[in-house]
Amino acid sequence: MNSYDALFKQARLQLDSLSKLSSLKEDPLEVMLEKNHLDRRDFIKWAASITAMLALPGHFTPLVADAVKLADRLPLVWLHLAECTGCSESLIRTDSPTIDSLIFDYVSLEYHETLMAASGWQAEENLENAIKNYAGRYILLIEGGVPTAMNGQYLTIGAQARTGVDLLHHAAASAAAIFSIGTCASFGGIQAAAPNPTGAKGVDKVISKPVINVPGCPPNAKNIVGTLVYFILFGTLPAIDVYSRPKWAYGNRIHDNCERRGHFDAGEFVETFGDGGAKEGWCLYKQGCKGPYTFNNCSVERFNQHTNWPIGAGHGCMGCSEPNFWDTMGPLEKPIDSHLLMGLNATADKIGTTLLTATAIGIGAHAVASLFAKSNDRNNEEEQS
Ligand code: SF4
Ligand code: SF4
């Protein structure tokens, strides 16, 4: 039996045992899709794309489809800590609902401060009931960093003014799995930027249970849904990298799958926004693109129903899925070490060549030579004029 056969068997067993649980929703998935003018063909196409994104072979597609149909067996508790709600917004704010966003209507979202109708004491009661009734079964999703200074007093929630730290410990204790949604929950976020007065931290630095980080500011809805589908499908957490990010989503550098990569290798860079190179779609490295240091699947999965992504739209990657990007990746529109190594007055050419030779970002020798050549050509032209 090869490893995919074993995985297939594991998924089938997991789905069979899930199917024995009763549904927590009134309508099956098919009815919800129909209400949103989506048919079975759309759904299977979507399931095939999720299968490919999870790096599973095509014959897993029916299993992925079954896993999504069984998502109604899954209670979800979503806590908001120190954050802007942008991750929730990115998931639910679409002019026409995608299957990605519809999944969150289909799962049993027991507690979500932005979406639930209840408020005050009733909302707190809902949370307590979910934790008690679904102990050991619910998935806990956290959006936002955890302020830990002053015993967590920088963040209090609800009528009883419980601290975010306290709520997190309470909800995490009985969770079947814990996902940190977004860079704030994963690594502390912008509120953890130096000097970090609130002592904001990522969830996995506060609790001792395993946590899957799904960073991004915001994360792609596909990465949130994919993490959920993976857990339903296998009942386990996926393979992770050193920052606890699922490898299927964060295993490759933005730079390695970027459509402008050929221009990087050829030494063709946008020198200023709006110049001829920008119009030709040349590389944005000199305009501060952090794609060479950033691991995420934006270049493949894209945003807004796969229509575009930041680099496609003409701005460099900001490194939003990396820990401490708020302190280490700025200024956002300058190459990374401009202010640290060379001083702010250093030219982009010097910075570019210094970085290209000093860091292992995978550029071919011919590209370095090409960059030097272009830089020298330009300097000669400037001297002659
Ligand atoms: S530096 Fe940025 S724009 Fe250039 S190839 Fe790499 S990821 Fe793409
Ligand atoms: S392209 Fe870079 S900054 Fe933009 S969402 Fe992806 S990882 Fe974040």
Short mmCIF file of C-alpha atoms and ligand atoms in Angstrom, two decimals:
data_model
loop_
_atom_site.label_atom_id
_atom_site.label_comp_id
_atom_site.label_asym_id
_atom_site.label_seq_id
_atom_site.Cartn_x
_atom_site.Cartn_y
_atom_site.Cartn_z
CA MET A 1 0.00 0.00 0.00
CA ASN A 2 1.48 3.38 -0.96
CA SER A 3 1.17 6.44 1.26
CA TYR A 4 -1.77 7.86 -0.74
CA ASP A 5 -3.68 4.56 -0.34
CA ALA A 6 -3.17 4.80 3.42
CA LEU A 7 -4.29 8.46 3.42
CA PHE A 8 -7.34 7.60 1.34
CA LYS A 9 -8.30 4.86 3.80
CA GLN A 10 -7.76 7.21 6.75
CA ALA A 11 -10.04 9.82 5.15
CA ARG A 12 -12.75 7.27 4.34
CA LEU A 13 -12.78 6.00 7.94
CA GLN A 14 -12.88 9.55 9.29
CA LEU A 15 -15.77 10.55 7.01
CA ASP A 16 -17.70 7.37 7.85
CA SER A 17 -17.44 8.13 11.54
CA LEU A 18 -18.43 11.79 10.99
CA SER A 19 -21.47 10.75 8.97
CA LYS A 20 -22.83 8.91 12.03
CA LEU A 21 -23.13 12.22 13.91
CA SER A 22 -26.33 14.17 13.40
CA SER A 23 -26.39 17.33 11.32
CA LEU A 24 -26.40 20.64 13.19
CA LYS A 25 -28.08 22.46 10.27
CA GLU A 26 -31.58 22.35 8.83
CA ASP A 27 -30.72 22.19 5.12
CA PRO A 28 -28.19 19.92 3.41
CA LEU A 29 -25.41 21.52 1.39
CA GLU A 30 -27.20 20.89 -1.92
CA VAL A 31 -30.14 23.09 -0.86
CA MET A 32 -27.82 25.90 0.22
CA LEU A 33 -25.93 25.75 -3.08
CA GLU A 34 -29.17 25.84 -5.04
CA LYS A 35 -30.39 28.87 -3.10
CA ASN A 36 -27.18 30.61 -4.17
CA HIS A 37 -27.52 29.60 -7.84
CA LEU A 38 -24.64 27.13 -7.71
CA ASP A 39 -25.04 23.66 -9.16
CA ARG A 40 -23.35 20.32 -8.59
CA ARG A 41 -20.93 20.98 -11.45
CA ASP A 42 -19.72 24.20 -9.77
CA PHE A 43 -19.32 22.31 -6.52
CA ILE A 44 -17.31 19.43 -8.00
CA LYS A 45 -15.10 21.90 -9.87
CA TRP A 46 -14.50 23.73 -6.60
CA ALA A 47 -13.81 20.44 -4.74
CA ALA A 48 -11.24 19.53 -7.44
CA SER A 49 -9.49 22.88 -6.96
CA ILE A 50 -9.37 22.39 -3.16
CA THR A 51 -8.00 18.86 -3.70
CA ALA A 52 -5.21 20.24 -5.88
CA MET A 53 -4.50 23.06 -3.40
CA LEU A 54 -4.12 20.51 -0.59
CA ALA A 55 -1.56 18.74 -2.81
CA LEU A 56 -3.72 15.60 -2.98
CA PRO A 57 -4.12 13.51 -6.13
CA GLY A 58 -7.27 13.96 -8.25
CA HIS A 59 -8.95 10.75 -7.03
CA PHE A 60 -9.37 12.43 -3.60
CA THR A 61 -11.88 14.91 -5.10
CA PRO A 62 -15.01 12.87 -4.17
CA LEU A 63 -13.65 12.56 -0.63
CA VAL A 64 -13.10 16.33 -0.42
CA ALA A 65 -16.68 16.84 -1.67
CA ASP A 66 -17.98 14.41 0.99
CA ALA A 67 -15.92 16.17 3.67
CA VAL A 68 -17.54 19.50 2.81
CA LYS A 69 -21.00 17.94 2.88
CA LEU A 70 -20.21 16.68 6.39
CA ALA A 71 -19.04 20.11 7.57
CA ASP A 72 -22.52 20.52 9.11
CA ARG A 73 -21.42 18.05 11.82
CA LEU A 74 -18.78 20.49 12.90
CA PRO A 75 -19.39 23.11 15.61
CA LEU A 76 -17.13 26.14 15.29
CA VAL A 77 -16.28 28.73 17.92
CA TRP A 78 -14.63 31.90 16.57
CA LEU A 79 -13.07 34.30 19.10
CA HIS A 80 -12.08 37.88 18.33
CA LEU A 81 -9.11 39.16 20.33
CA ALA A 82 -6.88 42.16 19.47
CA GLU A 83 -7.57 42.68 15.77
CA CYS A 84 -9.41 44.69 13.10
CA THR A 85 -11.89 41.96 11.99
CA GLY A 86 -10.33 42.15 8.52
CA CYS A 87 -9.87 38.37 8.38
CA SER A 88 -13.61 37.78 8.97
CA GLU A 89 -14.45 40.57 6.54
CA SER A 90 -12.29 39.09 3.81
CA LEU A 91 -14.05 35.76 4.23
CA ILE A 92 -17.64 36.98 4.25
CA ARG A 93 -17.68 40.20 2.22
CA THR A 94 -18.19 39.20 -1.37
CA ASP A 95 -20.72 40.64 -3.79
CA SER A 96 -21.70 37.14 -4.84
CA PRO A 97 -20.99 34.40 -2.28
CA THR A 98 -18.32 31.94 -3.31
CA ILE A 99 -18.36 28.33 -2.20
CA ASP A 100 -15.47 29.29 0.14
CA SER A 101 -17.64 31.81 1.98
CA LEU A 102 -20.75 29.62 1.84
CA ILE A 103 -18.96 26.88 3.77
CA PHE A 104 -19.00 29.25 6.73
CA ASP A 105 -22.78 29.49 6.46
CA TYR A 106 -22.98 25.73 6.31
CA VAL A 107 -20.81 24.85 9.33
CA SER A 108 -22.43 25.38 12.68
CA LEU A 109 -20.91 28.67 13.76
CA GLU A 110 -21.81 28.59 17.44
CA TYR A 111 -20.12 31.83 18.42
CA HIS A 112 -18.78 34.68 16.28
CA GLU A 113 -19.06 38.19 17.68
CA THR A 114 -19.38 39.89 14.27
CA LEU A 115 -21.93 37.52 12.77
CA MET A 116 -24.17 36.33 15.60
CA ALA A 117 -27.51 37.92 16.37
CA ALA A 118 -27.13 37.54 20.13
CA SER A 119 -25.38 40.16 22.24
CA GLY A 120 -24.45 40.78 25.87
CA TRP A 121 -25.38 38.08 28.40
CA GLN A 122 -27.09 35.99 25.73
CA ALA A 123 -23.94 35.90 23.60
CA GLU A 124 -21.86 34.86 26.59
CA GLU A 125 -24.36 32.13 27.36
CA ASN A 126 -24.11 30.87 23.76
CA LEU A 127 -20.35 30.61 24.12
CA GLU A 128 -20.58 28.72 27.40
CA ASN A 129 -23.22 26.37 25.98
CA ALA A 130 -21.09 25.63 22.90
CA ILE A 131 -18.01 24.91 25.02
CA LYS A 132 -20.01 22.63 27.33
CA ASN A 133 -22.23 20.86 24.79
CA TYR A 134 -19.53 20.27 22.20
CA ALA A 135 -16.55 19.67 24.48
CA GLY A 136 -13.83 17.79 22.64
CA ARG A 137 -15.63 18.26 19.30
CA TYR A 138 -15.57 21.93 18.34
CA ILE A 139 -12.93 23.72 16.32
CA LEU A 140 -11.69 26.94 17.87
CA LEU A 141 -10.69 29.69 15.44
CA ILE A 142 -8.96 32.72 16.88
CA GLU A 143 -8.73 36.05 15.09
CA GLY A 144 -6.43 38.57 16.76
CA GLY A 145 -3.33 38.72 18.92
CA VAL A 146 -3.37 38.06 22.65
CA PRO A 147 -2.45 41.08 24.83
CA THR A 148 -0.66 39.60 27.85
CA ALA A 149 0.76 42.66 29.66
CA MET A 150 -0.92 43.81 32.89
CA ASN A 151 -2.50 40.37 33.31
CA GLY A 152 -4.23 40.77 29.96
CA GLN A 153 -6.15 43.89 31.06
CA TYR A 154 -5.52 45.65 27.71
CA LEU A 155 -8.29 43.48 26.24
CA THR A 156 -11.50 42.71 28.09
CA ILE A 157 -14.58 41.29 26.42
CA GLY A 158 -18.27 41.12 27.35
CA ALA A 159 -20.36 42.07 30.32
CA GLN A 160 -18.12 40.18 32.73
CA ALA A 161 -15.03 41.91 31.34
CA ARG A 162 -13.10 38.67 30.93
CA THR A 163 -9.62 39.20 29.53
CA GLY A 164 -8.75 37.85 26.09
CA VAL A 165 -6.10 35.63 27.72
CA ASP A 166 -8.65 34.14 30.10
CA LEU A 167 -11.22 33.54 27.34
CA LEU A 168 -8.60 31.93 25.14
CA HIS A 169 -7.49 29.50 27.86
CA HIS A 170 -11.11 28.69 28.64
CA ALA A 171 -12.17 28.05 25.03
CA ALA A 172 -8.96 26.22 24.09
CA ALA A 173 -9.18 23.71 26.95
CA SER A 174 -11.98 21.63 25.34
CA ALA A 175 -11.33 22.34 21.63
CA ALA A 176 -10.69 19.47 19.21
CA ALA A 177 -8.40 21.69 17.12
CA ILE A 178 -7.22 25.29 17.26
CA PHE A 179 -6.57 27.49 14.21
CA SER A 180 -4.99 30.94 14.45
CA ILE A 181 -6.60 32.92 11.64
CA GLY A 182 -4.49 35.80 10.34
CA THR A 183 -1.10 37.22 11.24
CA CYS A 184 -2.34 38.76 14.52
CA ALA A 185 -3.47 35.43 16.00
CA SER A 186 -0.48 33.64 14.46
CA PHE A 187 2.31 36.02 15.45
CA GLY A 188 0.84 38.92 17.46
CA GLY A 189 0.18 41.24 14.50
CA ILE A 190 0.67 44.96 14.23
CA GLN A 191 -0.14 45.46 17.91
CA ALA A 192 2.95 43.35 18.68
CA ALA A 193 5.17 45.84 16.79
CA ALA A 194 8.03 47.30 18.86
CA PRO A 195 7.76 48.43 21.61
CA ASN A 196 4.63 46.24 21.97
CA PRO A 197 3.20 47.97 25.06
CA THR A 198 0.30 45.52 25.42
CA GLY A 199 2.57 42.46 25.33
CA ALA A 200 0.61 41.12 22.32
CA LYS A 201 1.55 37.56 21.33
CA GLY A 202 0.47 34.85 18.93
CA VAL A 203 -1.94 32.23 20.31
CA ASP A 204 0.66 29.44 20.28
CA LYS A 205 2.87 31.49 22.62
CA VAL A 206 0.08 31.66 25.19
CA ILE A 207 -1.49 28.20 25.26
CA SER A 208 0.25 24.85 25.39
CA LYS A 209 -1.95 22.89 22.91
CA PRO A 210 -1.03 22.42 19.22
CA VAL A 211 -2.10 25.36 17.05
CA ILE A 212 -2.21 25.63 13.25
CA ASN A 213 -1.25 29.11 12.07
CA VAL A 214 -3.01 30.48 8.99
CA PRO A 215 -1.27 33.87 8.70
CA GLY A 216 -1.84 36.68 6.23
CA CYS A 217 -3.22 40.17 6.55
CA PRO A 218 -5.78 38.94 5.75
CA PRO A 219 -5.22 35.26 4.91
CA ASN A 220 -6.65 34.03 1.66
CA ALA A 221 -10.15 32.61 2.28
CA LYS A 222 -8.96 29.48 0.46
CA ASN A 223 -6.27 28.89 3.10
CA ILE A 224 -8.84 29.14 5.90
CA VAL A 225 -11.29 26.83 4.15
CA GLY A 226 -8.52 24.43 3.08
CA THR A 227 -7.30 24.09 6.69
CA LEU A 228 -10.85 23.36 7.78
CA VAL A 229 -11.45 20.83 4.99
CA TYR A 230 -8.15 19.09 5.77
CA PHE A 231 -9.17 18.64 9.39
CA ILE A 232 -12.63 17.31 8.48
CA LEU A 233 -11.10 14.97 5.91
CA PHE A 234 -8.35 13.42 8.01
CA GLY A 235 -9.27 14.29 11.60
CA THR A 236 -5.69 15.39 12.14
CA LEU A 237 -3.65 18.54 11.65
CA PRO A 238 -1.65 18.92 8.41
CA ALA A 239 2.13 18.86 8.05
CA ILE A 240 3.46 22.22 9.21
CA ASP A 241 6.55 24.36 8.75
CA VAL A 242 8.74 25.88 11.45
CA TYR A 243 6.11 28.59 12.09
CA SER A 244 3.27 26.06 12.40
CA ARG A 245 1.85 27.00 8.98
CA PRO A 246 0.34 24.23 6.80
CA LYS A 247 2.97 23.30 4.27
CA TRP A 248 0.44 22.86 1.47
CA ALA A 249 -0.32 26.60 1.71
CA TYR A 250 2.92 28.15 2.97
CA GLY A 251 5.49 25.72 1.60
CA ASN A 252 6.63 27.86 -1.33
CA ARG A 253 7.97 31.37 -1.67
CA ILE A 254 5.89 34.03 -3.36
CA HIS A 255 8.98 34.74 -5.48
CA ASP A 256 9.20 31.19 -6.85
CA ASN A 257 5.73 31.23 -8.43
CA CYS A 258 5.54 34.91 -9.35
CA GLU A 259 4.64 35.81 -12.93
CA ARG A 260 7.30 38.58 -12.82
CA ARG A 261 10.07 36.13 -11.89
CA GLY A 262 11.42 35.96 -15.44
CA HIS A 263 12.04 39.72 -15.29
CA PHE A 264 13.82 39.36 -11.94
CA ASP A 265 16.11 36.71 -13.41
CA ALA A 266 16.70 38.90 -16.47
CA GLY A 267 17.53 41.92 -14.28
CA GLU A 268 14.49 43.89 -15.49
CA PHE A 269 13.19 45.99 -12.62
CA VAL A 270 10.56 48.69 -12.19
CA GLU A 271 12.63 51.76 -11.27
CA THR A 272 9.69 53.96 -10.25
CA PHE A 273 5.97 53.24 -10.06
CA GLY A 274 4.36 54.09 -13.40
CA ASP A 275 7.57 53.89 -15.50
CA GLY A 276 7.95 51.86 -18.70
CA GLY A 277 9.03 48.75 -16.75
CA ALA A 278 5.90 48.97 -14.60
CA LYS A 279 3.77 49.09 -17.74
CA GLU A 280 5.63 46.03 -19.08
CA GLY A 281 5.03 44.09 -15.83
CA TRP A 282 8.70 43.98 -14.78
CA CYS A 283 9.90 42.85 -11.35
CA LEU A 284 8.94 44.99 -8.31
CA TYR A 285 11.95 44.05 -6.18
CA LYS A 286 13.39 47.58 -6.25
CA GLN A 287 9.96 48.94 -5.28
CA GLY A 288 10.22 46.96 -2.06
CA CYS A 289 8.70 43.62 -3.02
CA LYS A 290 9.26 41.14 -0.18
CA GLY A 291 8.27 38.11 -2.28
CA PRO A 292 11.79 36.62 -1.99
CA TYR A 293 11.39 36.39 1.81
CA THR A 294 7.73 35.43 2.02
CA PHE A 295 6.14 32.00 2.07
CA ASN A 296 2.54 31.89 0.90
CA ASN A 297 0.43 30.71 -2.04
CA CYS A 298 -0.97 34.11 -3.15
CA SER A 299 0.71 33.89 -6.53
CA VAL A 300 -1.07 30.60 -7.23
CA GLU A 301 -4.43 30.96 -5.48
CA ARG A 302 -4.84 34.74 -5.96
CA PHE A 303 -7.71 36.75 -4.44
CA ASN A 304 -11.24 37.92 -5.35
CA GLN A 305 -12.33 34.71 -7.02
CA HIS A 306 -8.92 34.11 -8.48
CA THR A 307 -8.96 37.35 -10.46
CA ASN A 308 -5.77 39.02 -9.25
CA TRP A 309 -3.27 39.47 -6.46
CA PRO A 310 -1.13 42.37 -5.14
CA ILE A 311 1.88 41.82 -7.41
CA GLY A 312 -0.40 41.27 -10.39
CA ALA A 313 -1.98 44.64 -9.61
CA GLY A 314 1.44 46.34 -9.58
CA HIS A 315 2.50 46.55 -5.93
CA GLY A 316 5.17 44.44 -4.25
CA CYS A 317 4.45 41.81 -1.62
CA MET A 318 4.67 43.20 1.93
CA GLY A 319 5.51 39.88 3.54
CA CYS A 320 2.28 39.86 5.53
CA SER A 321 2.36 36.14 6.31
CA GLU A 322 5.80 36.25 7.96
CA PRO A 323 6.38 36.67 11.70
CA ASN A 324 7.25 40.27 12.72
CA PHE A 325 6.72 41.57 9.18
CA TRP A 326 5.58 44.87 10.71
CA ASP A 327 9.09 45.38 12.19
CA THR A 328 11.31 43.55 9.72
CA MET A 329 9.85 44.18 6.25
CA GLY A 330 9.59 47.98 6.28
CA PRO A 331 9.78 50.42 4.66
CA LEU A 332 7.25 48.63 2.50
CA GLU A 333 8.23 50.26 -0.80
CA LYS A 334 12.01 49.92 -0.43
CA PRO A 335 14.20 46.82 -0.66
CA ILE A 336 14.44 45.17 2.71
CA ASP A 337 17.81 46.28 4.01
CA SER A 338 17.90 49.77 2.54
CA HIS A 339 17.78 51.51 5.88
CA LEU A 340 19.57 48.81 7.87
CA LEU A 341 22.62 48.21 5.70
CA MET A 342 23.09 51.14 3.39
CA GLY A 343 21.34 54.13 4.90
CA LEU A 344 18.24 55.69 3.42
CA ASN A 345 20.16 57.56 0.72
CA ALA A 346 21.63 54.44 -0.85
CA THR A 347 20.57 53.83 -4.44
CA ALA A 348 18.24 51.01 -5.34
CA ASP A 349 20.92 49.57 -7.64
CA LYS A 350 23.47 49.29 -4.81
CA ILE A 351 20.86 47.88 -2.48
CA GLY A 352 19.68 45.42 -5.11
CA THR A 353 23.14 44.10 -5.91
CA THR A 354 24.10 43.95 -2.23
CA LEU A 355 21.05 41.96 -1.37
CA LEU A 356 21.21 39.75 -4.39
CA THR A 357 24.74 38.70 -3.57
CA ALA A 358 24.40 38.71 0.22
CA THR A 359 21.24 36.68 0.57
CA ALA A 360 20.35 33.28 -0.77
CA ILE A 361 17.22 34.22 -2.67
CA GLY A 362 17.79 31.87 -5.52
CA ILE A 363 18.83 34.25 -8.28
CA GLY A 364 20.89 32.77 -11.08
CA ALA A 365 24.42 34.05 -11.67
CA HIS A 366 23.40 35.39 -15.08
CA ALA A 367 20.73 37.53 -13.44
CA VAL A 368 23.21 39.10 -11.01
CA ALA A 369 25.50 39.78 -13.97
CA SER A 370 22.55 41.24 -15.86
CA LEU A 371 21.66 43.49 -12.94
CA PHE A 372 25.25 44.72 -12.66
CA ALA A 373 25.39 45.26 -16.41
CA LYS A 374 22.16 47.23 -16.48
CA SER A 375 23.25 49.22 -13.47
CA ASN A 376 26.60 50.04 -15.11
CA ASP A 377 24.92 50.88 -18.42
CA ARG A 378 22.63 53.29 -16.65
CA ASN A 379 25.52 54.86 -14.70
CA ASN A 380 27.50 55.27 -17.97
CA GLU A 381 24.49 56.83 -19.66
CA GLU A 382 24.03 59.20 -16.73
CA GLU A 383 27.74 60.18 -16.80
CA GLN A 384 27.65 60.78 -20.57
CA SER A 385 24.50 62.91 -20.49
S1 SF4 B 1 10.86 40.23 -6.32
FE1 SF4 B 1 8.60 40.27 -6.15
S2 SF4 B 1 7.83 40.99 -8.17
FE2 SF4 B 1 9.97 40.34 -8.41
S3 SF4 B 1 9.82 38.21 -9.07
FE3 SF4 B 1 10.11 38.19 -6.85
S4 SF4 B 1 8.03 38.12 -6.02
FE4 SF4 B 1 7.82 38.76 -8.17
S1 SF4 B 2 1.32 39.01 -1.80
FE1 SF4 B 2 2.52 39.17 0.11
S2 SF4 B 2 1.63 40.93 1.25
FE2 SF4 B 2 0.15 40.32 -0.35
S3 SF4 B 2 -1.23 38.91 0.70
FE3 SF4 B 2 0.38 37.65 -0.26
S4 SF4 B 2 1.94 37.39 1.37
FE4 SF4 B 2 0.61 39.10 1.99
#
